[in-house]
Short mmCIF file of C-alpha atoms in Angstrom, two decimals:
data_model
loop_
_atom_site.label_atom_id
_atom_site.label_comp_id
_atom_site.label_asym_id
_atom_site.label_seq_id
_atom_site.Cartn_x
_atom_site.Cartn_y
_atom_site.Cartn_z
CA MET A 22 -8.97 28.39 39.98
CA THR A 23 -7.53 26.05 42.61
CA SER A 24 -4.10 24.61 41.81
CA LEU A 25 -3.38 20.92 42.22
CA ALA A 26 -1.22 19.64 45.04
CA TRP A 27 1.95 17.72 44.13
CA PRO A 28 0.43 14.27 44.78
CA GLU A 29 -2.48 15.21 42.53
CA VAL A 30 -0.12 16.46 39.85
CA ASP A 31 1.80 13.21 40.07
CA ALA A 32 -1.44 11.24 39.71
CA VAL A 33 -2.48 13.25 36.63
CA ALA A 34 0.97 12.80 35.11
CA ARG A 35 0.83 9.04 35.63
CA THR A 36 -2.67 8.88 34.16
CA LEU A 37 -1.51 10.73 31.07
CA ALA A 38 1.59 8.55 30.81
CA GLU A 39 -0.45 5.35 31.01
CA SER A 40 -3.05 6.52 28.49
CA THR A 41 -0.65 7.58 25.76
CA GLU A 42 0.19 5.25 22.88
CA LEU A 43 3.85 6.31 23.10
CA ALA A 44 6.17 4.06 25.07
CA LEU A 45 7.68 6.10 27.91
CA PHE A 46 10.88 5.16 29.74
CA MET A 47 12.47 7.05 32.63
CA THR A 48 16.06 6.33 33.63
CA ASP A 49 18.49 7.39 36.30
CA ALA A 50 22.00 8.70 35.65
CA ARG A 51 23.25 5.14 35.04
CA LEU A 52 20.47 4.62 32.45
CA ARG A 53 18.67 2.08 34.63
CA CYS A 54 14.90 2.12 34.12
CA THR A 55 12.98 3.70 36.97
CA TYR A 56 9.66 3.89 35.16
CA MET A 57 7.96 2.29 32.17
CA ASN A 58 4.38 2.88 31.14
CA ALA A 59 2.09 0.16 29.80
CA ALA A 60 3.07 0.91 26.20
CA ALA A 61 6.76 0.50 27.11
CA GLU A 62 6.05 -2.83 28.77
CA ALA A 63 4.23 -4.01 25.66
CA LEU A 64 7.07 -2.78 23.47
CA THR A 65 9.73 -4.70 25.39
CA GLY A 66 7.64 -7.64 26.60
CA ARG A 67 8.83 -6.99 30.18
CA THR A 68 7.16 -5.48 33.21
CA LEU A 69 8.59 -2.57 35.20
CA ALA A 70 8.86 -4.79 38.28
CA GLU A 71 10.87 -7.35 36.31
CA VAL A 72 13.19 -4.71 34.89
CA VAL A 73 13.76 -3.00 38.24
CA ALA A 74 14.47 -6.34 39.93
CA ARG A 75 17.02 -7.38 37.30
CA GLY A 76 18.54 -3.90 37.04
CA PRO A 77 19.69 -3.80 33.38
CA SER A 78 20.33 -0.49 31.71
CA LEU A 79 17.80 0.70 29.20
CA LEU A 80 20.27 0.03 26.39
CA ASP A 81 20.77 -3.58 27.48
CA LEU A 82 17.03 -3.97 27.89
CA VAL A 83 16.10 -2.93 24.36
CA HIS A 84 19.20 -4.21 22.56
CA ARG A 85 19.34 -7.74 23.90
CA PRO A 86 20.65 -10.39 21.49
CA SER A 87 17.99 -12.26 19.56
CA PRO A 88 17.40 -16.00 20.16
CA GLU A 89 19.42 -16.66 17.02
CA GLY A 90 22.41 -15.18 18.81
CA GLN A 91 22.76 -12.15 16.54
CA PRO A 92 24.29 -9.36 18.64
CA THR A 93 22.67 -5.97 18.82
CA PRO A 94 25.47 -3.78 20.21
CA SER A 95 24.02 -1.05 22.40
CA VAL A 96 27.13 1.13 22.60
CA ASP A 97 27.00 2.03 18.93
CA SER A 98 23.23 2.25 18.69
CA PRO A 99 21.52 5.52 17.72
CA LEU A 100 19.81 5.63 21.12
CA ALA A 101 23.13 5.24 22.96
CA GLN A 102 24.68 8.02 20.89
CA ALA A 103 21.71 10.28 21.56
CA LEU A 104 21.84 9.65 25.32
CA ALA A 105 25.57 10.31 25.36
CA LYS A 106 25.03 13.83 24.04
CA GLN A 107 23.00 14.66 27.17
CA GLY A 108 20.67 16.91 25.23
CA ARG A 109 17.27 16.68 23.60
CA GLU A 110 17.76 14.36 20.65
CA ARG A 111 15.60 12.55 18.09
CA GLY A 112 16.42 9.46 16.11
CA GLU A 113 15.48 5.99 15.00
CA ASP A 114 16.70 2.65 16.32
CA VAL A 115 15.79 -1.03 16.43
CA PHE A 116 14.47 -2.51 19.68
CA VAL A 117 14.39 -6.24 20.43
CA HIS A 118 11.31 -7.63 22.16
CA LYS A 119 11.59 -10.27 24.91
CA ASP A 120 10.45 -12.93 22.45
CA GLY A 121 13.35 -12.04 20.13
CA HIS A 122 11.65 -10.18 17.30
CA ALA A 123 13.10 -6.82 16.36
CA HIS A 124 11.10 -3.79 15.38
CA PRO A 125 12.03 -0.28 14.23
CA VAL A 126 11.26 2.64 16.54
CA GLY A 127 11.50 6.39 16.57
CA PHE A 128 12.64 8.01 19.82
CA THR A 129 12.99 11.39 21.50
CA VAL A 130 15.38 11.82 24.43
CA HIS A 131 14.61 14.44 27.11
CA PRO A 132 17.48 14.74 29.61
CA LEU A 133 16.62 15.35 33.29
CA HIS A 134 18.82 17.96 34.98
CA ASP A 135 19.60 18.68 38.59
CA ALA A 136 21.52 21.94 38.64
CA ASP A 137 24.22 21.41 35.99
CA ALA A 138 24.22 17.63 36.15
CA VAL A 139 22.19 15.17 34.08
CA VAL A 140 20.53 12.81 36.52
CA GLY A 141 18.50 10.77 34.09
CA ALA A 142 16.33 10.94 31.02
CA ILE A 143 12.82 10.51 29.75
CA ILE A 144 12.64 8.68 26.44
CA GLU A 145 9.54 8.75 24.26
CA VAL A 146 9.43 5.82 21.82
CA ARG A 147 7.08 5.18 18.92
CA ASP A 148 6.85 1.77 17.28
CA LEU A 149 7.40 2.24 13.55
CA THR A 150 6.57 -1.33 12.53
CA ALA A 151 3.10 -0.63 11.16
CA GLU A 152 4.30 2.55 9.48
CA ARG A 153 7.22 0.76 7.82
CA GLN A 154 4.93 -2.07 6.72
CA ALA A 155 2.50 0.47 5.23
CA VAL A 156 5.35 2.18 3.39
CA ALA A 157 6.62 -1.16 2.10
CA ALA A 158 3.12 -2.14 0.98
CA LEU A 159 2.74 1.21 -0.75
CA ARG A 160 6.03 0.71 -2.57
CA VAL A 161 4.94 -2.75 -3.69
CA SER A 162 1.62 -1.33 -4.85
CA GLU A 163 3.34 1.49 -6.71
CA ALA A 164 5.79 -0.94 -8.31
CA ARG A 165 2.90 -3.15 -9.41
CA TYR A 166 1.05 -0.14 -10.81
CA ARG A 167 4.15 1.02 -12.67
CA PHE A 168 4.68 -2.46 -14.07
CA LEU A 169 1.12 -2.65 -15.32
CA ALA A 170 1.20 0.89 -16.68
CA GLU A 171 4.43 0.25 -18.58
CA THR A 172 3.51 -3.17 -19.98
CA ILE A 173 -0.16 -3.08 -20.96
CA PRO A 174 -0.65 -2.27 -24.67
CA VAL A 175 -2.15 1.19 -24.10
CA GLN A 176 -0.79 4.56 -23.10
CA VAL A 177 -1.44 5.29 -19.42
CA TRP A 178 -1.50 8.77 -17.97
CA THR A 179 -2.57 10.63 -14.88
CA ALA A 180 -3.45 14.26 -14.36
CA LYS A 181 -3.92 16.57 -11.41
CA PRO A 182 -7.42 17.80 -10.50
CA ASP A 183 -6.80 20.90 -12.64
CA GLY A 184 -6.02 18.72 -15.67
CA LEU A 185 -2.24 19.11 -15.81
CA LEU A 186 -0.45 15.87 -16.65
CA ASP A 187 1.85 14.49 -13.96
CA TYR A 188 2.54 11.00 -15.35
CA VAL A 189 2.73 9.49 -18.84
CA SER A 190 3.81 5.91 -19.49
CA SER A 191 6.89 5.23 -21.59
CA ARG A 192 4.73 3.80 -24.38
CA ALA A 193 3.54 7.32 -25.22
CA VAL A 194 7.11 8.62 -25.30
CA ILE A 195 8.14 5.81 -27.66
CA GLU A 196 5.10 5.99 -29.94
CA PHE A 197 5.24 9.77 -30.34
CA GLY A 198 9.01 10.22 -30.22
CA VAL A 199 8.53 13.15 -27.85
CA PRO A 200 10.52 13.61 -24.59
CA LEU A 201 8.62 12.92 -21.39
CA ASP A 202 9.19 16.44 -20.05
CA THR A 203 7.67 17.87 -23.21
CA LEU A 204 4.59 15.68 -22.94
CA LEU A 205 4.12 16.59 -19.29
CA SER A 206 4.57 20.33 -19.82
CA GLU A 207 2.72 20.74 -23.10
CA GLY A 208 0.25 17.88 -22.86
CA TRP A 209 -1.11 16.38 -26.05
CA LEU A 210 -1.59 19.64 -27.97
CA ASN A 211 1.55 19.36 -30.08
CA VAL A 212 0.77 15.79 -31.15
CA LEU A 213 -2.96 16.32 -31.65
CA HIS A 214 -4.21 16.63 -35.22
CA PRO A 215 -5.17 20.30 -35.76
CA GLU A 216 -8.67 19.29 -36.86
CA ASP A 217 -9.26 17.36 -33.63
CA ARG A 218 -7.94 19.89 -31.09
CA GLN A 219 -11.13 21.82 -30.51
CA LEU A 220 -13.19 18.69 -29.81
CA ALA A 221 -10.53 17.24 -27.49
CA ILE A 222 -10.20 20.51 -25.56
CA GLU A 223 -13.97 20.92 -25.24
CA ARG A 224 -14.46 17.37 -23.94
CA TRP A 225 -11.57 17.67 -21.46
CA THR A 226 -12.73 21.06 -20.21
CA THR A 227 -16.23 19.70 -19.68
CA ALA A 228 -14.89 16.69 -17.75
CA LEU A 229 -12.79 18.93 -15.48
CA ARG A 230 -15.74 21.24 -14.84
CA THR A 231 -18.34 18.55 -14.18
CA GLY A 232 -16.17 15.77 -12.78
CA GLU A 233 -17.71 13.33 -15.24
CA GLY A 234 -15.77 10.75 -17.23
CA TYR A 235 -13.83 11.81 -20.31
CA GLU A 236 -14.02 9.99 -23.65
CA VAL A 237 -13.06 11.19 -27.11
CA GLU A 238 -11.53 9.89 -30.34
CA PHE A 239 -8.78 11.93 -31.98
CA ARG A 240 -5.72 11.61 -34.15
CA LEU A 241 -2.24 11.79 -32.63
CA LYS A 242 1.02 12.27 -34.50
CA LEU A 243 3.36 9.29 -34.34
CA ALA A 244 7.15 9.35 -34.36
CA ASN A 245 7.14 8.55 -38.11
CA GLY A 246 5.11 11.67 -38.84
CA GLN A 247 1.89 9.80 -39.59
CA TYR A 248 -1.32 10.29 -37.63
CA ALA A 249 -3.17 7.45 -35.93
CA TRP A 250 -6.59 7.36 -34.33
CA TYR A 251 -6.73 6.96 -30.53
CA LEU A 252 -9.56 6.52 -28.08
CA ALA A 253 -8.86 8.60 -24.96
CA ARG A 254 -10.66 7.82 -21.73
CA ALA A 255 -10.26 9.15 -18.20
CA VAL A 256 -12.09 8.74 -14.89
CA PRO A 257 -11.66 10.79 -11.71
CA GLU A 258 -10.31 9.29 -8.49
CA ARG A 259 -12.13 10.86 -5.55
CA ASP A 260 -11.61 11.12 -1.81
CA ALA A 261 -14.19 10.24 0.82
CA ASN A 262 -15.84 13.65 0.37
CA GLY A 263 -16.16 13.28 -3.38
CA HIS A 264 -13.37 15.70 -4.27
CA VAL A 265 -11.27 14.78 -7.29
CA LEU A 266 -7.79 13.66 -6.27
CA GLN A 267 -6.49 12.90 -9.74
CA TRP A 268 -7.52 11.72 -13.19
CA LEU A 269 -6.60 8.23 -14.42
CA GLY A 270 -6.55 7.99 -18.18
CA THR A 271 -5.62 5.80 -21.13
CA ASN A 272 -5.04 6.34 -24.83
CA THR A 273 -5.78 3.26 -26.93
CA ASN A 274 -4.64 3.02 -30.54
CA ILE A 275 -7.80 2.26 -32.54
CA HIS A 276 -6.42 3.15 -35.95
CA GLU A 277 -6.96 -0.29 -37.47
CA GLN A 278 -10.41 -0.60 -35.93
CA ARG A 279 -11.26 2.90 -37.09
CA GLU A 280 -10.12 2.15 -40.64
CA ALA A 281 -12.03 -1.14 -40.59
CA ARG A 282 -15.10 0.69 -39.35
CA GLU A 283 -14.74 3.31 -42.05
CA ARG A 284 -14.32 0.60 -44.69
CA THR A 285 -17.41 -1.14 -43.34
CA GLU A 286 -19.36 2.11 -43.35
CA ALA A 287 -18.22 2.83 -46.92
CA LEU A 288 -19.20 -0.68 -47.96
CA LEU A 289 -22.60 -0.27 -46.31
CA LEU A 290 -23.07 3.02 -48.11
CA GLU A 291 -22.19 1.37 -51.42
CA VAL A 292 -24.51 -1.55 -50.72
CA GLY A 293 -27.25 0.90 -49.80
CA LYS A 294 -26.66 2.87 -52.96
CA GLN A 295 -26.78 -0.26 -55.08
CA ALA A 296 -29.92 -1.40 -53.25
CA ARG A 297 -31.60 1.91 -53.95
CA GLU A 298 -30.53 1.74 -57.61
CA THR A 299 -31.79 -1.84 -57.85
CA GLU A 300 -35.08 -0.86 -56.25
CA ALA A 301 -35.46 2.02 -58.71
CA THR A 302 -34.73 -0.36 -61.60
CA LEU A 303 -37.32 -2.82 -60.30
CA VAL A 304 -39.88 -0.06 -59.94
CA ARG A 305 -39.18 1.04 -63.51
CA LEU A 306 -39.38 -2.51 -64.82
CA ARG A 307 -42.64 -3.10 -62.98
CA ALA A 308 -44.05 0.08 -64.43
CA GLU A 309 -42.92 -0.94 -67.90
CA LYS A 310 -44.43 -4.41 -67.40
CA LEU A 311 -47.75 -2.93 -66.30
CA ALA A 312 -47.74 -0.58 -69.25
CA ALA A 313 -47.02 -3.48 -71.61
CA GLU A 314 -49.74 -5.61 -70.07
CA GLN A 315 -52.20 -2.76 -70.35
CA ARG A 316 -51.27 -2.20 -73.99
CA THR A 317 -51.70 -5.89 -74.71
CA ALA A 318 -55.09 -5.93 -73.07
CA GLU A 319 -56.20 -2.94 -75.09
CA LEU A 320 -55.12 -4.58 -78.34
CA GLU A 321 -56.91 -7.76 -77.49
CA ALA A 322 -60.09 -5.86 -76.67
CA LYS A 323 -60.36 -4.22 -80.10
CA PRO A 324 -62.66 -6.02 -82.64
CA SER A 325 -60.78 -7.58 -85.48
CA SER A 326 -61.53 -6.06 -88.99
CA ARG A 327 -62.94 -8.42 -91.68
#
C-alpha cells in the first residue's frame, strides 16, 4: 500500500475538517486563530480571513459583548480555564455570534506541543442549541403530561414492557391509602378483590404476551376499607419496529355506573318476570274463557225438555 505524501495528507486532513459538523478552531501560543473550518465560521458568523486580519484571540472572538452591552468576560470562561491548563480538557461554554445572539456549546481542547512547550491548540466545538431546545421541549412535555396525569379524574399508570409498574398517579395513592412505593413494587394485587384477581391476572398476562390492548373490570379496595368497581384499560406504546416500549393505562372508578347498571338489570329481570307471569295469567284466562264459551255453546245446543 502506497503511503500519502505530506501535501496529500494535509489535503485529506483539510477535507475531513471541512466536512465535519463540528466547529474546529486552531490557535497559536497566543490563542490567535490560525484556522477555522466552515462550521466554525458559521458558529461565529466570521470568516477566517476576517479573523486573521483583525487578529483577536479566540477567547475575544467567541466572548464578544452582545449588542445590548452585556459583557461576556473571557478570562473567567470555562474555555479560558480549560486552555490555561494546557492539557486535553472538555467543558461547556457560551459563545456569542457576530449578530449578538448567544448559544451554548460543548468543547474539547487538544493542546499542540513542540518539545515541552505548548505552541497552540485545536478546539473542537459542538453547538448545543438544538440539543438544549429539545431537552427543554421534553421537560415541558413531561410537565404537561404530569399535570394531566395528576389532574384528570382517573388513575393513570405506566408499566414496563414486562408489565412491572413504573409510574402511578397520586390519585391512586390517595384513593387506596397505599404508599407509592408499595403500589409500584406490589402492583394492584394487594388492593384487588380476591374474587377478581384471577381474571385480572389472566387478562394482563394475555395482553403482555400478545401485545393487544388490556381491558377488565374489577373491584379495588379503597382507603376506607370498602371495595369499588374500576374499569382498567391499557394500550402499548411501540417504537418504529413495533416493539413495545411501555404500557399506558388508566383505572376509572365505575362503581356508581356499575351499581346503576346492576339496578337496571335487576329491574329488567323483575319486569321480565312480571311479564312472563302476566302472559301466563292471560293464557290461563283465555283458556278459561274458551272453556266457558264451549260449555255455553254445548248447553245452548241441547234440546229443551217439555
